[in-house]
């Protein structure tokens, strides 16, 4: 599949999941006689959260992360849609970067 197809699929899936989540929360709140303005604001918040989580998970699974091999160093690089040469270059950069960021 091409990137455009995957991107459209992710948007569609996140919209469907968001709407399902909104309907679920809206009907649950309506059963407790919550005012409509509060139901709408909660539903929009749930829609935004669902779309954000789907996008975050998609980016996490589609990216490659390279970390410094030194255990105490925090340096890491996360890349997406790179060819083999660029992947190798970032792998070497992570292994040989000049400054080490240590956790305190």
N, CA, C and O atoms as a MOPAC input file, in Angstrom:
PM7 MOZYME 1SCF
protein

 N      0.83100 1    -1.18500 1     0.00000 1
 C      0.00000 1     0.00000 1     0.00000 1
 C      0.87400 1     1.24500 1     0.00000 1
 O      1.94900 1     1.25600 1     0.60000 1
 N      0.41700 1     2.28400 1    -0.66500 1
 C      1.17800 1     3.52100 1    -0.70100 1
 C      0.92500 1     4.32500 1     0.57400 1
 O     -0.00700 1     4.04200 1     1.32700 1
 N      1.76100 1     5.32000 1     0.79900 1
 C      1.61500 1     6.16000 1     1.99200 1
 C      0.29200 1     6.90700 1     1.98400 1
 O     -0.32800 1     7.08100 1     3.03300 1
 N     -0.14700 1     7.35100 1     0.81000 1
 C     -1.40500 1     8.07800 1     0.71100 1
 C     -2.57500 1     7.17600 1     1.09000 1
 O     -3.48800 1     7.61000 1     1.79300 1
 N     -2.55700 1     5.94900 1     0.63900 1
 C     -3.61900 1     5.00800 1     0.97000 1
 C     -3.63700 1     4.71700 1     2.46200 1
 O     -4.70400 1     4.69300 1     3.07600 1
 N     -2.47900 1     4.49700 1     3.04400 1
 C     -2.38700 1     4.24100 1     4.47900 1
 C     -2.85300 1     5.45700 1     5.25900 1
 O     -3.56200 1     5.32000 1     6.25600 1
 N     -2.46500 1     6.64100 1     4.81800 1
 C     -2.87400 1     7.86800 1     5.49700 1
 C     -4.39000 1     8.02800 1     5.46300 1
 O     -5.00300 1     8.36800 1     6.47500 1
 N     -4.98600 1     7.78800 1     4.31700 1
 C     -6.45100 1     7.88200 1     4.20900 1
 C     -7.13800 1     6.82800 1     5.06900 1
 O     -8.17400 1     7.09300 1     5.67800 1
 N     -6.56200 1     5.64000 1     5.11500 1
 C     -7.12300 1     4.57800 1     5.93400 1
 C     -7.06000 1     4.94400 1     7.41700 1
 O     -8.01400 1     4.70300 1     8.15600 1
 N     -5.96100 1     5.51400 1     7.84600 1
 C     -5.81400 1     5.92200 1     9.24600 1
 C     -6.82200 1     7.00700 1     9.59900 1
 O     -7.43500 1     6.96300 1    10.66600 1
 N     -6.99700 1     7.97500 1     8.71600 1
 C     -7.96200 1     9.04100 1     8.97000 1
 C     -9.37300 1     8.46800 1     9.05500 1
 O    -10.15500 1     8.86000 1     9.92200 1
 N     -9.69300 1     7.55600 1     8.16900 1
 C    -11.02400 1     6.94300 1     8.17400 1
 C    -11.25200 1     6.12300 1     9.43800 1
 O    -12.30700 1     6.21900 1    10.06400 1
 N    -10.27300 1     5.32700 1     9.80900 1
 C    -10.39700 1     4.50300 1    11.01900 1
 C    -10.51400 1     5.38100 1    12.25900 1
 O    -11.33400 1     5.10300 1    13.13400 1
 N     -9.71400 1     6.42800 1    12.34700 1
 C     -9.78600 1     7.29400 1    13.51800 1
 C    -11.12000 1     8.03100 1    13.58100 1
 O    -11.65500 1     8.24300 1    14.66900 1
 N    -11.66300 1     8.42500 1    12.42900 1
 C    -12.96700 1     9.08500 1    12.41000 1
 C    -14.06900 1     8.12500 1    12.84400 1
 O    -14.94500 1     8.50000 1    13.62400 1
 N    -14.03400 1     6.89300 1    12.35000 1
 C    -15.04800 1     5.90500 1    12.72400 1
 C    -14.96700 1     5.57900 1    14.21000 1
 O    -15.98900 1     5.53300 1    14.89500 1
 N    -13.75600 1     5.35300 1    14.71000 1
 C    -13.59900 1     5.07600 1    16.13900 1
 C    -14.02300 1     6.27500 1    16.98900 1
 O    -14.64400 1     6.11200 1    18.03900 1
 N    -13.68100 1     7.47800 1    16.52400 1
 C    -14.07000 1     8.68300 1    17.25500 1
 C    -15.57000 1     8.85000 1    17.31100 1
 O    -16.11300 1     9.17200 1    18.36800 1
 N    -16.25300 1     8.63900 1    16.20100 1
 C    -17.71100 1     8.77000 1    16.17400 1
 C    -18.36300 1     7.69800 1    17.05300 1
 O    -19.32500 1     7.98400 1    17.76600 1
 N    -17.85000 1     6.47800 1    17.00700 1
 C    -18.38800 1     5.41700 1    17.86200 1
 C    -18.20500 1     5.77100 1    19.33500 1
 O    -19.10100 1     5.54900 1    20.14900 1
 N    -17.04900 1     6.31900 1    19.66800 1
 C    -16.78300 1     6.73600 1    21.03300 1
 C    -17.71100 1     7.88300 1    21.44200 1
 O    -18.22300 1     7.89800 1    22.56200 1
 N    -17.92500 1     8.83300 1    20.54600 1
 C    -18.80300 1     9.97600 1    20.81600 1
 C    -20.23400 1     9.50700 1    21.04600 1
 O    -20.88500 1     9.95900 1    21.98800 1
 N    -20.72700 1     8.62000 1    20.21200 1
 C    -22.09500 1     8.11400 1    20.36600 1
 C    -22.24300 1     7.37900 1    21.69700 1
 O    -23.24700 1     7.53400 1    22.39200 1
 N    -21.25000 1     6.58800 1    22.04100 1
 C    -21.28600 1     5.85000 1    23.30000 1
 C    -21.33500 1     6.79500 1    24.49900 1
 O    -22.17100 1     6.63600 1    25.38900 1
 N    -20.44300 1     7.77000 1    24.51700 1
 C    -20.39500 1     8.72000 1    25.63500 1
 C    -21.64700 1     9.59000 1    25.65300 1
 O    -22.19700 1     9.86400 1    26.72000 1
 N    -22.10300 1    10.02700 1    24.47300 1
 C    -23.29600 1    10.87000 1    24.40200 1
 C    -24.53700 1    10.17200 1    24.92600 1
 O    -25.31200 1    10.77000 1    25.67300 1
 N    -24.73800 1     8.91500 1    24.54600 1
 C    -25.91900 1     8.19300 1    25.03300 1
 C    -25.81400 1     7.90800 1    26.52400 1
 O    -26.81700 1     7.93500 1    27.23800 1
 N    -24.60900 1     7.63700 1    26.99100 1
 C    -24.42200 1     7.39800 1    28.42900 1
 C    -24.74000 1     8.66100 1    29.23200 1
 O    -25.42900 1     8.59200 1    30.25000 1
 N    -24.24300 1     9.80800 1    28.77900 1
 C    -24.51000 1    11.06100 1    29.48700 1
 C    -25.97800 1    11.46900 1    29.36800 1
 O    -26.54900 1    11.99700 1    30.32200 1
 N    -26.58700 1    11.23300 1    28.22400 1
 C    -27.99800 1    11.58400 1    28.03700 1
 C    -28.89900 1    10.78600 1    28.97000 1
 O    -29.94700 1    11.27900 1    29.38800 1
 N    -28.50600 1     9.56900 1    29.30000 1
 C    -29.32200 1     8.75300 1    30.20700 1
 C    -29.33300 1     9.31700 1    31.62300 1
 O    -30.20800 1     8.97400 1    32.41900 1
 N    -28.36900 1    10.17900 1    31.94500 1
 C    -28.32000 1    10.82100 1    33.25900 1
 C    -28.87000 1    12.25000 1    33.22400 1
 O    -28.65900 1    13.01000 1    34.16900 1
 N    -29.56800 1    12.62500 1    32.15500 1
 C    -30.15500 1    13.95700 1    31.98600 1
 C    -29.12800 1    15.07700 1    32.08000 1
 O    -29.39400 1    16.11500 1    32.68800 1
 N    -27.97100 1    14.87600 1    31.49100 1
 C    -26.92500 1    15.90200 1    31.42600 1
 C    -27.34500 1    16.90900 1    30.34300 1
 O    -27.85400 1    16.50700 1    29.29600 1
 N    -27.13500 1    18.22000 1    30.58500 1
 C    -27.51500 1    19.22000 1    29.57900 1
 C    -26.80100 1    18.98500 1    28.24100 1
 O    -25.67500 1    18.48900 1    28.19300 1
 N    -27.49200 1    19.35500 1    27.16000 1
 C    -26.97700 1    19.11300 1    25.81300 1
 C    -25.63700 1    19.80300 1    25.57700 1
 O    -24.76200 1    19.23400 1    24.92500 1
 N    -25.46200 1    21.01000 1    26.09100 1
 C    -24.19200 1    21.72300 1    25.87800 1
 C    -23.02000 1    20.96600 1    26.50400 1
 O    -21.92300 1    20.94800 1    25.94700 1
 N    -23.24800 1    20.35200 1    27.64100 1
 C    -22.19800 1    19.57200 1    28.29500 1
 C    -21.93600 1    18.26600 1    27.54100 1
 O    -20.79200 1    17.82400 1    27.44300 1
 N    -22.98100 1    17.65900 1    27.01700 1
 C    -22.81900 1    16.43500 1    26.22000 1
 C    -21.99700 1    16.72900 1    24.96500 1
 O    -21.10200 1    15.96300 1    24.60900 1
 N    -22.30700 1    17.84900 1    24.29500 1
 C    -21.57800 1    18.21200 1    23.07500 1
 C    -20.11100 1    18.47300 1    23.38000 1
 O    -19.23600 1    18.01300 1    22.64600 1
 N    -19.82800 1    19.20800 1    24.46000 1
 C    -18.42700 1    19.49700 1    24.78100 1
 C    -17.66900 1    18.22700 1    25.15600 1
 O    -16.51100 1    18.07200 1    24.76700 1
 N    -18.28200 1    17.33000 1    25.89200 1
 C    -17.63200 1    16.05700 1    26.23700 1
 C    -17.43400 1    15.19600 1    24.99800 1
 O    -16.39600 1    14.55500 1    24.83800 1
 N    -18.43800 1    15.18400 1    24.12100 1
 C    -18.34000 1    14.37700 1    22.90700 1
 C    -17.21900 1    14.87500 1    22.00900 1
 O    -16.47700 1    14.07000 1    21.44600 1
 N    -17.08200 1    16.19200 1    21.86500 1
 C    -15.99500 1    16.74300 1    21.04700 1
 C    -14.62600 1    16.43900 1    21.65400 1
 O    -13.66400 1    16.17500 1    20.93400 1
 N    -14.55000 1    16.48000 1    22.97500 1
 C    -13.28300 1    16.14000 1    23.63800 1
 C    -12.92600 1    14.67100 1    23.39600 1
 O    -11.76500 1    14.35100 1    23.14100 1
 N    -13.91000 1    13.78600 1    23.47500 1
 C    -13.65700 1    12.36900 1    23.21300 1
 C    -13.27400 1    12.13300 1    21.76100 1
 O    -12.41100 1    11.30300 1    21.47300 1
 N    -13.90900 1    12.85600 1    20.84200 1
 C    -13.56100 1    12.72200 1    19.43100 1
 C    -12.11400 1    13.14300 1    19.19600 1
 O    -11.36300 1    12.43600 1    18.52400 1
 N    -11.72100 1    14.28500 1    19.74300 1
 C    -10.34900 1    14.76300 1    19.57900 1
 C     -9.35100 1    13.78800 1    20.19900 1
 O     -8.30000 1    13.51800 1    19.61700 1
 N     -9.67600 1    13.26600 1    21.37000 1
 C     -8.77100 1    12.33100 1    22.04400 1
 C     -8.60300 1    11.04300 1    21.23200 1
 O     -7.49200 1    10.53200 1    21.09400 1
 N     -9.69600 1    10.52900 1    20.70400 1
 C     -9.62800 1     9.29000 1    19.93500 1
 C     -8.79800 1     9.46400 1    18.66200 1
 O     -7.96500 1     8.61600 1    18.34100 1
 N     -9.02300 1    10.55600 1    17.94200 1
 C     -8.25400 1    10.81600 1    16.72200 1
 C     -6.78000 1    10.98900 1    17.05300 1
 O     -5.92000 1    10.49800 1    16.32100 1
 N     -6.47600 1    11.68600 1    18.15700 1
 C     -5.08400 1    11.90200 1    18.57000 1
 C     -4.40100 1    10.57600 1    18.92000 1
 O     -3.25800 1    10.34700 1    18.52500 1
 N     -5.08900 1     9.71000 1    19.65300 1
 C     -4.49000 1     8.43100 1    20.05800 1
 C     -4.22800 1     7.54200 1    18.84100 1
 O     -3.17300 1     6.91600 1    18.74900 1
 N     -5.18000 1     7.48400 1    17.90900 1
 C     -4.97700 1     6.68000 1    16.70600 1
 C     -3.78700 1     7.20800 1    15.90700 1
 O     -2.96900 1     6.42600 1    15.42200 1
 N     -3.68700 1     8.52900 1    15.76900 1
 C     -2.55200 1     9.13000 1    15.06200 1
 C     -1.23300 1     8.84000 1    15.77600 1
 O     -0.23600 1     8.51900 1    15.12800 1
 N     -1.22000 1     8.94800 1    17.08600 1
 C     -0.01400 1     8.67100 1    17.86900 1
 C      0.42800 1     7.21800 1    17.72500 1
 O      1.61600 1     6.94800 1    17.54900 1
 N     -0.50700 1     6.29000 1    17.79800 1
 C     -0.16500 1     4.87700 1    17.65100 1
 C      0.32500 1     4.56000 1    16.24200 1
 O      1.24600 1     3.76200 1    16.06400 1
 N     -0.28600 1     5.18000 1    15.25100 1
 C      0.14700 1     4.96400 1    13.87600 1
 C      1.57600 1     5.43900 1    13.67400 1
 O      2.37900 1     4.75000 1    13.04400 1
 N      1.89600 1     6.61000 1    14.20400 1
 C      3.26300 1     7.12200 1    14.08600 1
 C      4.25100 1     6.25800 1    14.85500 1
 O      5.37900 1     6.05400 1    14.40700 1
 N      3.83800 1     5.75500 1    15.99900 1
 C      4.73500 1     4.92000 1    16.79900 1
 C      5.06400 1     3.60500 1    16.09000 1
 O      6.20600 1     3.14700 1    16.13300 1
 N      4.07900 1     3.00200 1    15.44500 1
 C      4.32000 1     1.73300 1    14.76100 1
 C      5.00200 1     1.90800 1    13.41400 1
 O      5.61600 1     0.96800 1    12.90800 1
 N      4.90600 1     3.09800 1    12.82300 1
 C      5.48900 1     3.31900 1    11.49800 1
 C      6.88900 1     3.90600 1    11.55400 1
 O      7.50400 1     4.13100 1    10.51100 1
 N      7.40000 1     4.15700 1    12.74500 1
 C      8.71400 1     4.78700 1    12.84500 1
 C      9.75500 1     3.80900 1    13.36600 1
 O      9.43700 1     2.77900 1    13.96000 1
 N     10.99800 1     4.16400 1    13.12400 1
 C     12.13200 1     3.38700 1    13.60600 1
 C     12.91300 1     4.26200 1    14.57200 1
 O     13.18200 1     5.42600 1    14.27800 1
 N     13.27600 1     3.71600 1    15.71400 1
 C     13.99600 1     4.47600 1    16.72900 1
 C     15.39700 1     3.91100 1    16.89600 1
 O     15.58000 1     2.70400 1    17.04900 1
 N     16.38100 1     4.79900 1    16.86300 1
 C     17.76500 1     4.42800 1    17.12500 1
 C     18.20800 1     5.13200 1    18.40300 1
 O     17.98600 1     6.33100 1    18.57100 1
 N     18.83700 1     4.37500 1    19.30000 1
 C     19.28900 1     4.91500 1    20.57900 1
 C     20.80300 1     4.76700 1    20.69500 1
 O     21.42700 1     3.93100 1    20.04100 1
 N     21.35900 1     5.60300 1    21.54300 1
 C     22.78200 1     5.49800 1    21.84800 1
 C     23.01700 1     4.17200 1    22.57400 1
 O     22.24100 1     3.81000 1    23.45700 1
 N     24.08800 1     3.44000 1    22.20900 1
 C     24.33300 1     2.14800 1    22.85900 1
 C     24.79100 1     2.26500 1    24.30900 1
 O     24.77500 1     1.27500 1    25.04000 1
 N     25.19700 1     3.45300 1    24.73500 1
 C     25.60800 1     3.63200 1    26.12300 1
 C     24.35700 1     3.63600 1    27.00900 1
 O     23.45300 1     4.43700 1    26.77000 1
 N     24.27900 1     2.77900 1    28.01000 1
 C     23.04100 1     2.61300 1    28.78600 1
 C     22.54000 1     3.88300 1    29.49200 1
 O     21.33000 1     4.07000 1    29.61600 1
 N     23.42300 1     4.73800 1    29.94600 1
 C     22.99000 1     5.91100 1    30.69900 1
 C     22.61400 1     7.09600 1    29.81300 1
 O     22.09800 1     8.09500 1    30.31400 1
 N     22.86100 1     7.00400 1    28.51500 1
 C     22.61100 1     8.12100 1    27.60300 1
 C     21.15700 1     8.13400 1    27.12600 1
 O     20.58300 1     7.08800 1    26.82300 1
 N     20.56800 1     9.34000 1    27.06500 1
 C     19.17600 1     9.50100 1    26.64000 1
 C     19.01600 1     9.76800 1    25.14900 1
 O     17.88600 1     9.89700 1    24.67800 1
 N     20.09700 1     9.85500 1    24.39500 1
 C     20.01200 1    10.24600 1    22.99100 1
 C     19.25300 1     9.20400 1    22.18300 1
 O     19.54500 1     8.01000 1    22.25400 1
 N     18.26000 1     9.67800 1    21.40300 1
 C     17.56100 1     8.77500 1    20.49500 1
 C     17.06100 1     9.56800 1    19.29900 1
 O     16.81600 1    10.77200 1    19.38200 1
 N     16.91600 1     8.86100 1    18.18700 1
 C     16.43100 1     9.43200 1    16.94000 1
 C     15.27600 1     8.56800 1    16.45900 1
 O     15.39800 1     7.34600 1    16.37700 1
 N     14.15700 1     9.20400 1    16.14300 1
 C     13.00000 1     8.47600 1    15.61500 1
 C     12.72100 1     8.99600 1    14.20700 1
 O     12.49200 1    10.19000 1    14.01500 1
 N     12.74100 1     8.09000 1    13.21700 1
 C     12.53300 1     8.49600 1    11.83600 1
 C     11.43400 1     7.65100 1    11.21200 1
 O     11.13800 1     6.54200 1    11.65400 1
 N     10.83600 1     8.22300 1    10.15800 1
 C      9.79000 1     7.53700 1     9.40600 1
 C     10.07300 1     7.67000 1     7.92500 1
 O     10.65000 1     8.66200 1     7.47900 1
 N      9.67200 1     6.68200 1     7.17700 1
 C      9.72600 1     6.70400 1     5.70900 1
 C     11.13500 1     6.99600 1     5.18300 1
 O     11.30800 1     7.86700 1     4.33100 1
 N     12.11400 1     6.29000 1     5.67400 1
 C     13.48800 1     6.49000 1     5.22400 1
 C     13.94100 1     5.26800 1     4.42100 1
 O     13.49100 1     4.14400 1     4.64400 1
 N     14.84600 1     5.53300 1     3.48300 1
 C     15.38700 1     4.41600 1     2.71000 1
 C     16.51400 1     3.75900 1     3.49900 1
 O     16.84500 1     4.20300 1     4.59800 1
 N     17.09500 1     2.71900 1     2.95100 1
 C     18.11300 1     1.94200 1     3.66200 1
 C     19.35000 1     2.77100 1     3.99000 1
 O     19.91500 1     2.63400 1     5.07500 1
 N     19.77700 1     3.62900 1     3.06600 1
 C     20.96900 1     4.44600 1     3.30900 1
 C     20.73100 1     5.44800 1     4.44000 1
 O     21.60000 1     5.65700 1     5.28700 1
 N     19.57800 1     6.05000 1     4.44500 1
 C     19.28300 1     7.01500 1     5.50600 1
 C     19.11800 1     6.31900 1     6.85400 1
 O     19.54200 1     6.85200 1     7.87900 1
 N     18.50900 1     5.14100 1     6.86200 1
 C     18.41800 1     4.36500 1     8.10100 1
 C     19.80100 1     4.05000 1     8.65500 1
 O     20.04400 1     4.18500 1     9.85400 1
 N     20.69900 1     3.63000 1     7.77900 1
 C     22.06600 1     3.30100 1     8.20700 1
 C     22.78400 1     4.52900 1     8.74600 1
 O     23.49800 1     4.44700 1     9.74600 1
 N     22.59500 1     5.67800 1     8.08000 1
 C     23.24600 1     6.91700 1     8.51700 1
 C     22.77700 1     7.30900 1     9.92500 1
 O     23.59300 1     7.69900 1    10.76000 1
 N     21.47900 1     7.21000 1    10.19100 1
 C     20.96800 1     7.56700 1    11.51600 1
 C     21.37100 1     6.54700 1    12.57200 1
 O     21.55900 1     6.89200 1    13.73900 1
 N     21.50000 1     5.30900 1    12.16300 1
 C     21.97100 1     4.28700 1    13.10000 1
 C     23.40100 1     4.58300 1    13.53100 1
 O     23.73700 1     4.46600 1    14.70900 1
 N     24.24100 1     4.96600 1    12.57500 1
 C     25.62500 1     5.31700 1    12.89900 1
 C     25.68100 1     6.60700 1    13.72000 1
 O     26.49300 1     6.71000 1    14.63900 1
 N     24.84900 1     7.57400 1    13.41000 1
 C     24.81400 1     8.82500 1    14.16400 1
 C     24.44400 1     8.56200 1    15.61300 1
 O     25.06500 1     9.12100 1    16.51700 1
 N     23.45300 1     7.72800 1    15.85000 1
 C     23.05100 1     7.41800 1    17.22500 1
 C     24.15600 1     6.69400 1    17.97900 1
 O     24.32300 1     6.89300 1    19.18200 1
 N     24.90900 1     5.85600 1    17.27700 1
 C     25.97100 1     5.09800 1    17.93700 1
 C     27.20000 1     5.94200 1    18.23200 1
 O     27.94000 1     5.64800 1    19.17100 1
 N     27.43100 1     6.99700 1    17.43600 1
 C     28.67700 1     7.76300 1    17.56800 1
 C     28.45100 1     9.24900 1    17.79300 1
 O     29.30600 1    10.05500 1    17.42600 1
 N     27.31700 1     9.63800 1    18.38800 1
 C     27.08300 1    11.06800 1    18.56700 1
 C     28.06600 1    11.64600 1    19.58100 1
 O     28.46500 1    10.95300 1    20.51800 1
 N     28.46400 1    12.91800 1    19.40400 1
 C     29.54500 1    13.47600 1    20.21200 1
 C     29.16900 1    13.84500 1    21.63200 1
 O     30.02400 1    13.82400 1    22.51700 1
 N     27.91300 1    14.18300 1    21.87300 1
 C     27.52400 1    14.57900 1    23.22600 1
 C     26.58500 1    13.53800 1    23.80100 1
 O     25.71700 1    13.01800 1    23.09900 1
 N     26.75300 1    13.24200 1    25.04600 1
 C     25.87800 1    12.27600 1    25.71200 1
 C     25.02500 1    13.01800 1    26.72800 1
 O     25.53400 1    13.79600 1    27.53500 1
 N     23.73000 1    12.77100 1    26.67900 1
 C     22.80000 1    13.38500 1    27.62300 1
 C     22.47800 1    12.36000 1    28.68800 1
 O     21.84700 1    11.34200 1    28.40300 1
 N     22.89800 1    12.61300 1    29.89400 1
 C     22.71000 1    11.66400 1    30.97000 1
 C     21.54300 1    12.07700 1    31.84900 1
 O     21.30700 1    13.26500 1    32.07100 1
 N     20.82000 1    11.09000 1    32.34200 1
 C     19.74100 1    11.35800 1    33.30100 1
 C     20.34200 1    11.72500 1    34.64100 1
 O     21.35500 1    11.17600 1    35.07300 1
 N     19.69100 1    12.65700 1    35.27100 1
 C     20.17200 1    13.07400 1    36.60300 1
 C     19.31000 1    12.45800 1    37.66300 1
 O     19.54000 1    12.67900 1    38.85200 1

